Coordinates of C-alpha atoms (C1' of nucleotides) in Angstrom, one line a residue:
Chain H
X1 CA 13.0 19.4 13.6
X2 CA 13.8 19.2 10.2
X3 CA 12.8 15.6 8.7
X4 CA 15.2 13.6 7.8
X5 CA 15.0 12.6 3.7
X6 CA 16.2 9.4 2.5
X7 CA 16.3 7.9 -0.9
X8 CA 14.7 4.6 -0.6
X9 CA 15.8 1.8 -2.9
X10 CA 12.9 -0.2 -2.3
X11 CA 10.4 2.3 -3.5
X12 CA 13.4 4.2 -6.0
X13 CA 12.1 7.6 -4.2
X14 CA 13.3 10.5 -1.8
X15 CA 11.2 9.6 0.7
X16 CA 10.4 11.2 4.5
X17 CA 11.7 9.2 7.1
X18 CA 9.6 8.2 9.4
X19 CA 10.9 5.7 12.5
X20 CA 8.7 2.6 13.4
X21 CA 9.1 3.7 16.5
X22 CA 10.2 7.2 17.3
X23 CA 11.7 6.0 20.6
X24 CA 13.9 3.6 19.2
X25 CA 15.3 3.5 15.6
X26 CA 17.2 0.8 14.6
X27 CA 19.9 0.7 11.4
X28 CA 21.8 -2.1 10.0
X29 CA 24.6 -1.5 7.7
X30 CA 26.7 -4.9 6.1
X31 CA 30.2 -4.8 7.0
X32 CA 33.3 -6.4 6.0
X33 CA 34.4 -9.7 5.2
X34 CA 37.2 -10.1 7.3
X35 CA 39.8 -11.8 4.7
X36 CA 41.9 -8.8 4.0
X37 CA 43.0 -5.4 4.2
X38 CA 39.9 -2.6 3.9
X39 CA 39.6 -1.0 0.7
X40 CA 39.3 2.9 0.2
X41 CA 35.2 1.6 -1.2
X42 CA 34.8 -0.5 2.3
X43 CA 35.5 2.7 4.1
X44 CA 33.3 4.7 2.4
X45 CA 30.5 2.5 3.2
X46 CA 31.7 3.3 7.2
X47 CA 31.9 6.4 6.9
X48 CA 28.6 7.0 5.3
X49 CA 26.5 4.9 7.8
X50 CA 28.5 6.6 10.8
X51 CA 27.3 10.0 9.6
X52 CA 23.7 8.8 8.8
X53 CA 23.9 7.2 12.4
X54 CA 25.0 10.3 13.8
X55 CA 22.5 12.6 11.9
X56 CA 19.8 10.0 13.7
X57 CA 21.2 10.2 16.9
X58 CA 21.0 14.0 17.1
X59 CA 17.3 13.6 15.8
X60 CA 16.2 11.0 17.9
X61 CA 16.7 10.0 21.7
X62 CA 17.6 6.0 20.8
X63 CA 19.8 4.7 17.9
X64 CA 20.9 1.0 17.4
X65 CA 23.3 0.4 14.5
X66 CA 24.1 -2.8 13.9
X67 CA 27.2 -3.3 11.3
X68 CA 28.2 -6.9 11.0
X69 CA 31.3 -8.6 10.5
X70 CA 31.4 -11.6 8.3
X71 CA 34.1 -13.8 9.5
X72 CA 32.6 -16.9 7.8
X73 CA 33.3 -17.3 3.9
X74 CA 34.8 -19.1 1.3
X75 CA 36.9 -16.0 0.5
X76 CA 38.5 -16.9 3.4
X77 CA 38.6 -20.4 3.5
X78 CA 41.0 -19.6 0.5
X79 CA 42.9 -17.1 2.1
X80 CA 43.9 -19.3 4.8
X81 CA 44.7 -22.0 2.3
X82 CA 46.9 -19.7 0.8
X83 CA 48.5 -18.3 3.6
X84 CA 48.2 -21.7 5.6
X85 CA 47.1 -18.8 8.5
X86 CA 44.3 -20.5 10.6
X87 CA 41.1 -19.2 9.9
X88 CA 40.2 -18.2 13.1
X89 CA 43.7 -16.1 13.3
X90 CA 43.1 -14.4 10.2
X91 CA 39.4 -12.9 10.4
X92 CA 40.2 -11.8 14.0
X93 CA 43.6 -9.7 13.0
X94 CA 41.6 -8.1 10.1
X95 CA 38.9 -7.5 12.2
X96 CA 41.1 -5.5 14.5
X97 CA 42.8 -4.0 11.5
X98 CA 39.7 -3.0 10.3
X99 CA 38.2 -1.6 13.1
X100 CA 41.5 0.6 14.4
X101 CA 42.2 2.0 10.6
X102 CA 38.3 3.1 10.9
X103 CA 38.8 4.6 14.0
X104 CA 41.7 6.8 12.3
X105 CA 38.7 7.8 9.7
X106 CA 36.9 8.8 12.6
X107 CA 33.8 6.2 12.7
X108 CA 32.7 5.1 15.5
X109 CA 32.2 1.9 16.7
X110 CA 28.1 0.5 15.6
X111 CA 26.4 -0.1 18.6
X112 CA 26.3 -3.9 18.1
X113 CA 28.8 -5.6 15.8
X114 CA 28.1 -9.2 15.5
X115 CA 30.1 -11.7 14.1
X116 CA 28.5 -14.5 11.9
X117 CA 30.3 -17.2 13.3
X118 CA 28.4 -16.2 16.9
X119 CA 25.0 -17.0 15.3
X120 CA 25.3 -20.0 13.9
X121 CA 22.2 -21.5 15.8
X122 CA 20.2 -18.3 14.6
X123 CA 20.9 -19.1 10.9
X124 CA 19.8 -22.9 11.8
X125 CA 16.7 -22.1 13.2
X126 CA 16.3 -19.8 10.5
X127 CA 16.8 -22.6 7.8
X128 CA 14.4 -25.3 9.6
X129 CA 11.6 -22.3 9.2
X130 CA 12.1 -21.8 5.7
X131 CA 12.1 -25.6 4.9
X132 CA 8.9 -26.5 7.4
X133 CA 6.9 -23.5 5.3
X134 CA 7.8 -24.8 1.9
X135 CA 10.4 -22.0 1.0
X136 CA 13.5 -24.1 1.1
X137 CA 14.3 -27.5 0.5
X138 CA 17.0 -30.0 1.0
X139 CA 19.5 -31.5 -2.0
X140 CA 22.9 -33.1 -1.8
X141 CA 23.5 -31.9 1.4
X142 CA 22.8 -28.8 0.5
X143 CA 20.0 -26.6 1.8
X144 CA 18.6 -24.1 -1.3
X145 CA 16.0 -21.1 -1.0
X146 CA 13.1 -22.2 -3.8
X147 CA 12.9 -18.7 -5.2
X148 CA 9.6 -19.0 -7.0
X149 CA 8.2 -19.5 -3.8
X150 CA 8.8 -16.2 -2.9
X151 CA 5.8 -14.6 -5.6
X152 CA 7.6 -10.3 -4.6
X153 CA 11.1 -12.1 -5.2
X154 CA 13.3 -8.7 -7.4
X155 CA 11.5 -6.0 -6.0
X156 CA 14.4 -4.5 -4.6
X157 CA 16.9 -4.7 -7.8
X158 CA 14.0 -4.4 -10.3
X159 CA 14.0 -7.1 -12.1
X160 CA 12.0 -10.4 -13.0
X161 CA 13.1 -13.8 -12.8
X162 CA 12.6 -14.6 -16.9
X163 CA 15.4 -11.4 -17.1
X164 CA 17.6 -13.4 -14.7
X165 CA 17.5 -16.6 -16.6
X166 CA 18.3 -14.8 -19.6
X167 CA 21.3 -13.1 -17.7
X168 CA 22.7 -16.3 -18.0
X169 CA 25.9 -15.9 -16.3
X170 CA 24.1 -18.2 -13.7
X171 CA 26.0 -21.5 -12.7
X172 CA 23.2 -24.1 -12.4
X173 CA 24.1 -26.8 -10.2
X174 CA 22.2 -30.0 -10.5
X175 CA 20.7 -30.4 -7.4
X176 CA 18.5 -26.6 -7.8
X177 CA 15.2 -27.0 -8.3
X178 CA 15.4 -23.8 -10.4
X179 CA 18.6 -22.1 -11.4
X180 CA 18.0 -18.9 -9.4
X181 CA 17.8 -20.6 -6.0
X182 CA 20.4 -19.9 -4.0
X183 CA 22.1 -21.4 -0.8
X184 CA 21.4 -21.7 2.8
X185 CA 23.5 -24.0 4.0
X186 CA 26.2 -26.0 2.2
X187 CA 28.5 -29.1 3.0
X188 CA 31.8 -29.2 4.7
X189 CA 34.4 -31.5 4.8
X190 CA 34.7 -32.9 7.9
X191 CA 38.0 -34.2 7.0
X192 CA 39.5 -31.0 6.2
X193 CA 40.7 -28.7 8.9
X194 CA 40.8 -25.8 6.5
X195 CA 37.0 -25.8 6.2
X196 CA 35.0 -24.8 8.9
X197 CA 31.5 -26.1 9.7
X198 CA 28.5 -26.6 12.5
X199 CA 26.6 -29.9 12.8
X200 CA 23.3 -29.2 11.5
X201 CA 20.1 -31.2 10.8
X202 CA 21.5 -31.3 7.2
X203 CA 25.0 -32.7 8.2
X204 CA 28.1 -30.9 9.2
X205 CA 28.5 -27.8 7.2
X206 CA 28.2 -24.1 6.6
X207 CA 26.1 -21.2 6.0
X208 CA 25.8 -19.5 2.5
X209 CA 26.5 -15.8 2.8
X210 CA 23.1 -14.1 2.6
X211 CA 21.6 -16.1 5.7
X212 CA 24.1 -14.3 8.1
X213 CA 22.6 -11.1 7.5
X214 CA 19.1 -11.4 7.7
X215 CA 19.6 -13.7 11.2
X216 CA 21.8 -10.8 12.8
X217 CA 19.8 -8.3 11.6
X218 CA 16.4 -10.2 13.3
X219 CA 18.8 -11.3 16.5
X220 CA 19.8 -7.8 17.3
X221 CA 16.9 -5.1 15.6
X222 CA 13.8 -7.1 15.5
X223 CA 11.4 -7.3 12.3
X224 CA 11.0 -4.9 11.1
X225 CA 13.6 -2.5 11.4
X226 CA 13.9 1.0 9.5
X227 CA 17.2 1.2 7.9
X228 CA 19.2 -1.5 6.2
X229 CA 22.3 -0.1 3.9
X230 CA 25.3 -1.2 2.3
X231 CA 27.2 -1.1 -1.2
X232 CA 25.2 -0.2 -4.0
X233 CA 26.4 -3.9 -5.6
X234 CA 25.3 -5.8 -2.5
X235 CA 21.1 -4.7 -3.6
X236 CA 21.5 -7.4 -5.8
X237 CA 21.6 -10.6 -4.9
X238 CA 22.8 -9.9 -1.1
X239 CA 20.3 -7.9 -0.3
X240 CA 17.4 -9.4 -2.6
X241 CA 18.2 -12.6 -1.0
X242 CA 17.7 -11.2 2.5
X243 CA 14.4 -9.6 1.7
X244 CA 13.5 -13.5 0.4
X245 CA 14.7 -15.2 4.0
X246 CA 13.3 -12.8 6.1
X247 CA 10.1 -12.1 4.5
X248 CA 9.1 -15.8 4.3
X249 CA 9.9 -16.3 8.2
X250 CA 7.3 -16.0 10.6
X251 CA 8.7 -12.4 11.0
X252 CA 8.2 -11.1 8.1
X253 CA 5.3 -11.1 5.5
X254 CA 5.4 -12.9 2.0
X255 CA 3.7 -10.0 0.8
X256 CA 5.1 -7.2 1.8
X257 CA 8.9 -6.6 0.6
X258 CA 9.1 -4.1 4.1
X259 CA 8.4 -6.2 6.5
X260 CA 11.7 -7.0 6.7
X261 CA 13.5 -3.4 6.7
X262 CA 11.4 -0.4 5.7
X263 CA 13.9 2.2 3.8
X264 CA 17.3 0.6 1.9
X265 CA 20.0 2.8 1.4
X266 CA 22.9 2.1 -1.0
X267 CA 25.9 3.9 -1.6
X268 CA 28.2 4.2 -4.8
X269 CA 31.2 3.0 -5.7
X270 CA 34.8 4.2 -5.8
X271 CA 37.2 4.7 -8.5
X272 CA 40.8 5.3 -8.0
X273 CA 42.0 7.9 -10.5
X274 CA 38.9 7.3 -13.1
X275 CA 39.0 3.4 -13.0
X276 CA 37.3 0.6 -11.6
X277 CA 39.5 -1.0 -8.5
X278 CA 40.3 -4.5 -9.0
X279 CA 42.7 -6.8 -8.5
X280 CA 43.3 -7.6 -12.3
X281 CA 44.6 -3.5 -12.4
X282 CA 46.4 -3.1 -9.1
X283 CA 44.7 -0.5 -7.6
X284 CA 42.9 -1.8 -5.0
X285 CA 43.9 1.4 -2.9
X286 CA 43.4 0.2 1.1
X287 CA 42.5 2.3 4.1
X288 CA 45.3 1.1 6.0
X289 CA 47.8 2.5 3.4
X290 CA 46.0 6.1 3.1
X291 CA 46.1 6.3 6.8
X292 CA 49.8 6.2 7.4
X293 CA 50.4 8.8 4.7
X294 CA 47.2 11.3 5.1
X295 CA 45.9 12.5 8.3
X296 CA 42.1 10.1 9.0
X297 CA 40.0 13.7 8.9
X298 CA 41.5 14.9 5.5
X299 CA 40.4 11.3 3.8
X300 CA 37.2 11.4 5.9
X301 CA 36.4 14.6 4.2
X302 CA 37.4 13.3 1.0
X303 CA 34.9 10.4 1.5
X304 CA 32.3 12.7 2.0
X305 CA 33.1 15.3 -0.4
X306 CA 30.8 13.9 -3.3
X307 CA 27.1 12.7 -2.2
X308 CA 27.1 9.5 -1.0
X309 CA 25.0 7.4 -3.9
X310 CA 27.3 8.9 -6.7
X311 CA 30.5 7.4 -7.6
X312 CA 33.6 9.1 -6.1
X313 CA 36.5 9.4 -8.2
X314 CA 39.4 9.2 -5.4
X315 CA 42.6 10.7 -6.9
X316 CA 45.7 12.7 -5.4
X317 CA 44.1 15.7 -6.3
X318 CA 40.9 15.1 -4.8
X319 CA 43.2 14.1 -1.4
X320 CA 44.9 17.3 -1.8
X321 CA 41.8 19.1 -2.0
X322 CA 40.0 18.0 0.7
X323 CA 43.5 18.6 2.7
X324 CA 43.5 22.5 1.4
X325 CA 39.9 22.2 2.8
X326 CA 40.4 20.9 6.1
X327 CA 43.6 23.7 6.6
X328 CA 41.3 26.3 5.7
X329 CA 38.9 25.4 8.6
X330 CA 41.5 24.9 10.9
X331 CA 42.9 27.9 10.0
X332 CA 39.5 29.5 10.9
X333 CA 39.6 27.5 14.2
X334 CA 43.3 28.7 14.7
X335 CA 42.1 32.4 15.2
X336 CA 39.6 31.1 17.5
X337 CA 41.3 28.7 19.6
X338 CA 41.4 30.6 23.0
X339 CA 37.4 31.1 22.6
X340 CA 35.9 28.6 25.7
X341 CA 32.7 27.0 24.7
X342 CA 30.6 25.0 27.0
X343 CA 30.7 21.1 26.7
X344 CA 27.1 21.0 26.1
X345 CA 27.2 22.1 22.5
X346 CA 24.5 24.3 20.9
X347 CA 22.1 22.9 18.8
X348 CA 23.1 22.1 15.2
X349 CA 23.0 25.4 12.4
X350 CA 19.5 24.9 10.6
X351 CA 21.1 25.4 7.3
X352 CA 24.1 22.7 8.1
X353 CA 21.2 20.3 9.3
X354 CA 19.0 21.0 6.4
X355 CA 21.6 19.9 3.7
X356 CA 22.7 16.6 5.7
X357 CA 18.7 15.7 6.4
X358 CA 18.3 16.6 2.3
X359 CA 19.5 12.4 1.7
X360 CA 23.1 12.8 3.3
X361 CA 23.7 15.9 1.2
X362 CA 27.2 15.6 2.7
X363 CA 29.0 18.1 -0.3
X364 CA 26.4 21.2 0.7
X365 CA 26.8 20.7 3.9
X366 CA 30.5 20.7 3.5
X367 CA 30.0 24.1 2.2
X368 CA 27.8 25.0 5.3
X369 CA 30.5 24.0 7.3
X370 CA 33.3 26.1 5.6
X371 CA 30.5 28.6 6.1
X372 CA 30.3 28.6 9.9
X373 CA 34.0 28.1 10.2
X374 CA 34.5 32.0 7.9
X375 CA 31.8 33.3 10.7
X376 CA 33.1 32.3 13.6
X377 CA 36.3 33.3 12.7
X378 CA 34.9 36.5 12.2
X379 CA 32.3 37.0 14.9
X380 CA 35.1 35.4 17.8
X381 CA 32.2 34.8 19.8
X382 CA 31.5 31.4 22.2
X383 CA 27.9 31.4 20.1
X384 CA 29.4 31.1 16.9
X385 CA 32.2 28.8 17.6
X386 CA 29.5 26.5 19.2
X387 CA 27.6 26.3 16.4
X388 CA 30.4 25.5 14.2
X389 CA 31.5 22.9 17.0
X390 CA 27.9 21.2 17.0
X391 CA 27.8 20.9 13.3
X392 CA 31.9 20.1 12.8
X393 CA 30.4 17.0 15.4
X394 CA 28.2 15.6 13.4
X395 CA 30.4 14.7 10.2
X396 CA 33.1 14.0 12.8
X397 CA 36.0 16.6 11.2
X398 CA 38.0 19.4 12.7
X399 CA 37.8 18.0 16.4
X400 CA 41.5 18.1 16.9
X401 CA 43.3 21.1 18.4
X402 CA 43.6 23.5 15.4
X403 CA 47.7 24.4 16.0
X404 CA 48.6 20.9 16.0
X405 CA 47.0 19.8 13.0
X406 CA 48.4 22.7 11.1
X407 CA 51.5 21.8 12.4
X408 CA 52.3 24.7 14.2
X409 CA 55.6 25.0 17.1
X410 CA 55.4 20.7 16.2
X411 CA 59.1 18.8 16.2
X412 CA 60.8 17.2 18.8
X413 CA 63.0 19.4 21.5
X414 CA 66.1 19.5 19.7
X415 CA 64.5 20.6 16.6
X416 CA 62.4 23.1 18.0
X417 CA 65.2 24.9 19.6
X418 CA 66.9 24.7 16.3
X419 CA 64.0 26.6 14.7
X420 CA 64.1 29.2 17.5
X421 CA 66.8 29.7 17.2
X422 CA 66.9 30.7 13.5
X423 CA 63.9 32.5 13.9
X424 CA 65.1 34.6 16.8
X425 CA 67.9 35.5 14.6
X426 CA 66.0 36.1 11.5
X427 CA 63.9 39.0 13.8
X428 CA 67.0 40.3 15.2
X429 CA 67.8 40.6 11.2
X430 CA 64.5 42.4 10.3
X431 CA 65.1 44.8 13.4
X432 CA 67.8 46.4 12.0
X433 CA 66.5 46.2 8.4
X434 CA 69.3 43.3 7.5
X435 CA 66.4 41.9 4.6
X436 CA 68.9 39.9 2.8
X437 CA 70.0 37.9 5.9
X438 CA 66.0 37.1 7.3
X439 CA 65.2 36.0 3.8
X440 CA 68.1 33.7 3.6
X441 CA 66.9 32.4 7.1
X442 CA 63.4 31.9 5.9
X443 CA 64.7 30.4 3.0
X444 CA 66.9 27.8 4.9
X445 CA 63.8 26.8 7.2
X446 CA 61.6 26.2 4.2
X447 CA 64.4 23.7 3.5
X448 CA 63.7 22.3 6.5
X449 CA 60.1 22.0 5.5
X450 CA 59.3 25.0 8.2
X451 CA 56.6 28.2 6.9
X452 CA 57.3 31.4 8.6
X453 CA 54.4 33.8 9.8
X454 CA 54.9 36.9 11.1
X455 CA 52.0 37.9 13.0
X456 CA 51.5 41.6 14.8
X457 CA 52.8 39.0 18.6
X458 CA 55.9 37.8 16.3
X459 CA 57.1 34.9 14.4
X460 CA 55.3 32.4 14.6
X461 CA 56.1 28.5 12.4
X462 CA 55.0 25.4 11.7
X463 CA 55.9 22.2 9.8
X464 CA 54.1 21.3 6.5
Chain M
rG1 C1' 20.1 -8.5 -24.1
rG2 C1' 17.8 -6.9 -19.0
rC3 C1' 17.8 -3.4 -14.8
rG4 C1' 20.0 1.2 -13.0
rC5 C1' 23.0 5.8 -12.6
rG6 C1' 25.2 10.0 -14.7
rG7 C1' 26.8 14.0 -18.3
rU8 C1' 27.3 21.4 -14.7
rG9 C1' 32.6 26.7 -15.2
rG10 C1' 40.3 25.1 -15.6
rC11 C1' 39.4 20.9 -11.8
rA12 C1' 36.2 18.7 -7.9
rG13 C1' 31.1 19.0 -6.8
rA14 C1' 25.7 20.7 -5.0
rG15 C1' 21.1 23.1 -4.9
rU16 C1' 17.5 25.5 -8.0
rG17 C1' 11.6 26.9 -13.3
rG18 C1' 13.6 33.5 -13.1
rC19 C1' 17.7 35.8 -7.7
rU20 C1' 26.0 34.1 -5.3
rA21 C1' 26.4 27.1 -4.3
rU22 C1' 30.9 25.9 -2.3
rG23 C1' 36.1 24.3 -2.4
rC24 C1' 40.8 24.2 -5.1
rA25 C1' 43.4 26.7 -8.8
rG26 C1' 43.6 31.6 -11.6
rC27 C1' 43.2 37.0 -11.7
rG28 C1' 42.8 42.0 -9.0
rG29 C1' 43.2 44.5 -4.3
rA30 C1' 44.1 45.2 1.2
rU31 C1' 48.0 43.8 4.6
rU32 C1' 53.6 42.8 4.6
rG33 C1' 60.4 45.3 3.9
rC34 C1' 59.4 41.0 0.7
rA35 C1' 56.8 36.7 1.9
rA36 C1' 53.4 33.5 4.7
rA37 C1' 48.7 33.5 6.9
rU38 C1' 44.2 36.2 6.7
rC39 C1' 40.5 39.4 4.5
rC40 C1' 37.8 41.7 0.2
rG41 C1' 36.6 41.5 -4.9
rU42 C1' 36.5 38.6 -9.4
rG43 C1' 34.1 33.6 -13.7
rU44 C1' 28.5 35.3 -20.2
rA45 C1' 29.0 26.7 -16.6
rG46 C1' 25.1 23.4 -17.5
rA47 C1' 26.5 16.9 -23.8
rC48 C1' 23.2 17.6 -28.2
rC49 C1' 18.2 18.2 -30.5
rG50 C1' 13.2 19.3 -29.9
rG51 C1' 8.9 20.4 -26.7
rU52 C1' 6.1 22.8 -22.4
rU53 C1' 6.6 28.0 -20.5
rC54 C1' 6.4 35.0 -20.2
rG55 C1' 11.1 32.5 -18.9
rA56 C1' 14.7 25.9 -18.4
rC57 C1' 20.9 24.2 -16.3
rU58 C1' 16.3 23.0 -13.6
rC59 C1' 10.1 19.9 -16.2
rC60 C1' 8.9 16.4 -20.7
rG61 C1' 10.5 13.5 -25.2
rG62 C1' 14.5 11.9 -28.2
rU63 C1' 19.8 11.5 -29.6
rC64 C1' 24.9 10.8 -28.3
rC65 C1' 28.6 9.7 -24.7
rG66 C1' 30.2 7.6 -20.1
rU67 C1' 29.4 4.2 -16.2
rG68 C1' 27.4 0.4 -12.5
rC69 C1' 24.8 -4.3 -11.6
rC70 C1' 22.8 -9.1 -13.9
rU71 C1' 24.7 -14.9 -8.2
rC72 C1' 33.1 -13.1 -6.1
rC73 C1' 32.4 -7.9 -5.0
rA74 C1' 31.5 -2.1 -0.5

RNA sequence: GGCGCGGUGGCAGAGUGGCUAUGCAGCGGAUUGCAAAUCCGUGUAGACCGGUUCGACUCCGGUCCGUGCCUCCA
């Protein structure tokens, strides 16, 4: 078995992973917060932790991934406001959307997807801990994480408290003990229908956002587990602040910045044609827009084309490009179509394996994959198609039928006969030699936004 | 100011201390009535300056440029 690389965050090396428990690993990616639309940068995070979730799965015999959904937050407390949408309405309709438009990218499902809302009592529990061992503390109704009680607090981002203070972008409300701690639980107004809340020891109100996580993540994978990952901007403070809660529980260990998840992966961000995406510049590019206008494999591709912890610069031509990618393969697949292979797929190509367990390397093994498409297209054997099958499987591409998605013999009846029509005549042209009326046929199809072949078993068409 | 990432051929984008990345585009060829599709061939790349070395795109140091994060953020 090749070993699987990862880079770890924590540590800020390519390390070999090694499972906790080679039985059972256990993954945690954090997911959306279910407010809005997904952007092109949300689904990049899916898609990344679906392959790395695959790659495990084909490595070891038991995978949990956990990938939560965060349907508690003041982001959309205000959208409802806004929209005057109950709350409750809103984060489930986006948490549909969200989970149909990835589906069209082709990730699957995590194992467990928890809601935040549905652990509530595992957040409160939680709290009480950190307050009885001297790590949190109540003010003004709110409930606050003391960071310097936490001596390893910054390991993960790499930086020291003084440099924070310094930063000095930090709001200090009055009632923090020191300007870095940050909230467990907050007030709500009871009053207020718009803003949700739980009765807790510390009076109606809500959870902050990092508590969610590290209570899901305990709930569901157990301390500790071996993979936690998200966006590269979630290291800090989401994910230094989840270190900080779940190391100071009885769970964890104060001392030991692992204890809570042993490797953290982050991935990079997106661009949209060389620039940030934000709201200010209106080109927050969303997933559910791309899919209605690109086939979910081509953008999949595209989401995988650069490696997965540099930024991707996500322009029309890069779509185009991984489009001209995917036809080639399918192209490949086209000329091997009729070939039966056995359900029970062969194992994965070394080489294909190799690049994926070399950190994700998800461009090389792109190439790989191109690769084994060429050769079995060549070697038309059930041995070579397999192999190009089992490693096709793993990124999750080119699993459609191969004439379809070229668009080959596709229209509606009436327009298919049409086309049959034309190109019957167009061969009855070329028999006897009538060039100038074929090539005005083929001309008028392409109108039509119909390619003719012709192949040594005829005409053949399709759609583009 | 602090912490981090990156600068590779026309474009996108990897690996690698000496040997083809790959894809797209381009060029040449095969095939075709002409095309399309396919196949074959084809590129004196590595921000700059030093250093290490028999040899550096690859290691080390510096410079320049770009970019992300520093309690909204995937």
């Amino acid at each position: 078995m090749t070993t699987l690389k990862l880079h770890n965050s924590l540590t800020r090396k390519k390390e070999d992973f090694v499972p906790i428990d080679p039985e059972h690993v256990r993954i945690y990616a954090c997911g959306p917060t279910v407010y809005s639309f997904a952007h092109i940068g949300n689904a990049r995070m899916a898609v990344i932790f679906d392959v790395l979730a695959n790659v495990l799965r084909a490595q070891y015999p038991k995978v949990t991934y956990v990938s939560n959904i965060t349907d508690i937050d003041d982001k959309i407390i205000a959208a409802s406001r806004q929209t005057s949408e109950p709350l409750k309405q809103i984060t489930r309709k986006f948490t549909e959307i969200y989970n149909s438009d990835m589906r069209s990218l082709g990730v699957s499902r995590p194992d467990i997807q928890p809601r935040a809302t549905d652990h509530i009592d595992q957040m409160i529990a939680m709290i009480k801990e950190l307050i009885e061992s001297g790590h949190a503390y109540e003010a003004d109704k709110h409930v606050l994480f003391h960071v310097p009680s936490f001596e390893k607090y910054g390991g993960l981002s790499g930086r020291n408290r003084d440099e924070q203070i310094a930063g000095a972008r930090v709001e200090i409300a009055s009632y923090k003990k020191d300007p870095a701690d940050f909230v467990l639980w907050k007030p709500s107004d009871e009053d207020d229908e718009d803003e949700p809340g739980w009765h807790s020891p510390w009076g109606y109100g809500r959870p902050g956002w990092h508590i969610e996580c590290s209570a899901m993540a305990q709930e569901h994978l157990g301390l500790p587990f071996d993979i936690h990952g998200g966006g590269a901007d979630l290291k800090f403070p989401h994910h230094e602040n989840e270190i900080a809660q779940s190391c100071c529980t009885a769970h964890g260990d104060e001392n030991d910045l692992a204890s809570f998840a042993k490797y953290w992966v982050h991935n990079g961000f997106v661009t949209v044609e060389g620039e940030k995406m934000s709201k200010s510049l209106g080109n927050v590019t969303l997933a559910h827009d791309l899919i209605s206008h690109h086939k979910g494999e081509t953008l999949r591709l595209n989401l995988l084309s650069a490696h997965y912890r540099q930024p991707l610069d996500w322009t029309a031509e890069s779509i185009e490009h991984a489009k001209n990618t995917m036809e080639g393969i399918y192209q490949n697949l086209r000329e091997i179509e009729d070939i039966e292979i056995s359900e029970d797929l062969p194992p994965v190509p070394e080489k294909f394996m190799k690049a994926l367990c070399d950190d994700l390397n998800t461009p090389k093994a792109i190439s790989e994959l191109v690769a084994l498409a060429k050769k079995a297209a060549n070697d038309k054997t059930p041995e070579s198609k397999g192999a190009f099958m089992a490693a096709a499987k793993l990124l999750n591409v080119a699993q459609e039928e191969p004439s379809r998605w070229l668009g080959y013999g596709k229209g509606n009846l009436r327009e298919r006969e049409l086309i049959n029509a034309l190109v019957e005549e167009r061969s009855i042209a070329r028999l006897r030699k009538n060039f100038k009326r074929s090539d005005q046929i083929r001309d008028e199809l392409l109108e039509m936004g119909i390619v003719i072949e012709d192949t040594p078993e005829g005409t053949i068409w399709k759609k583009v």
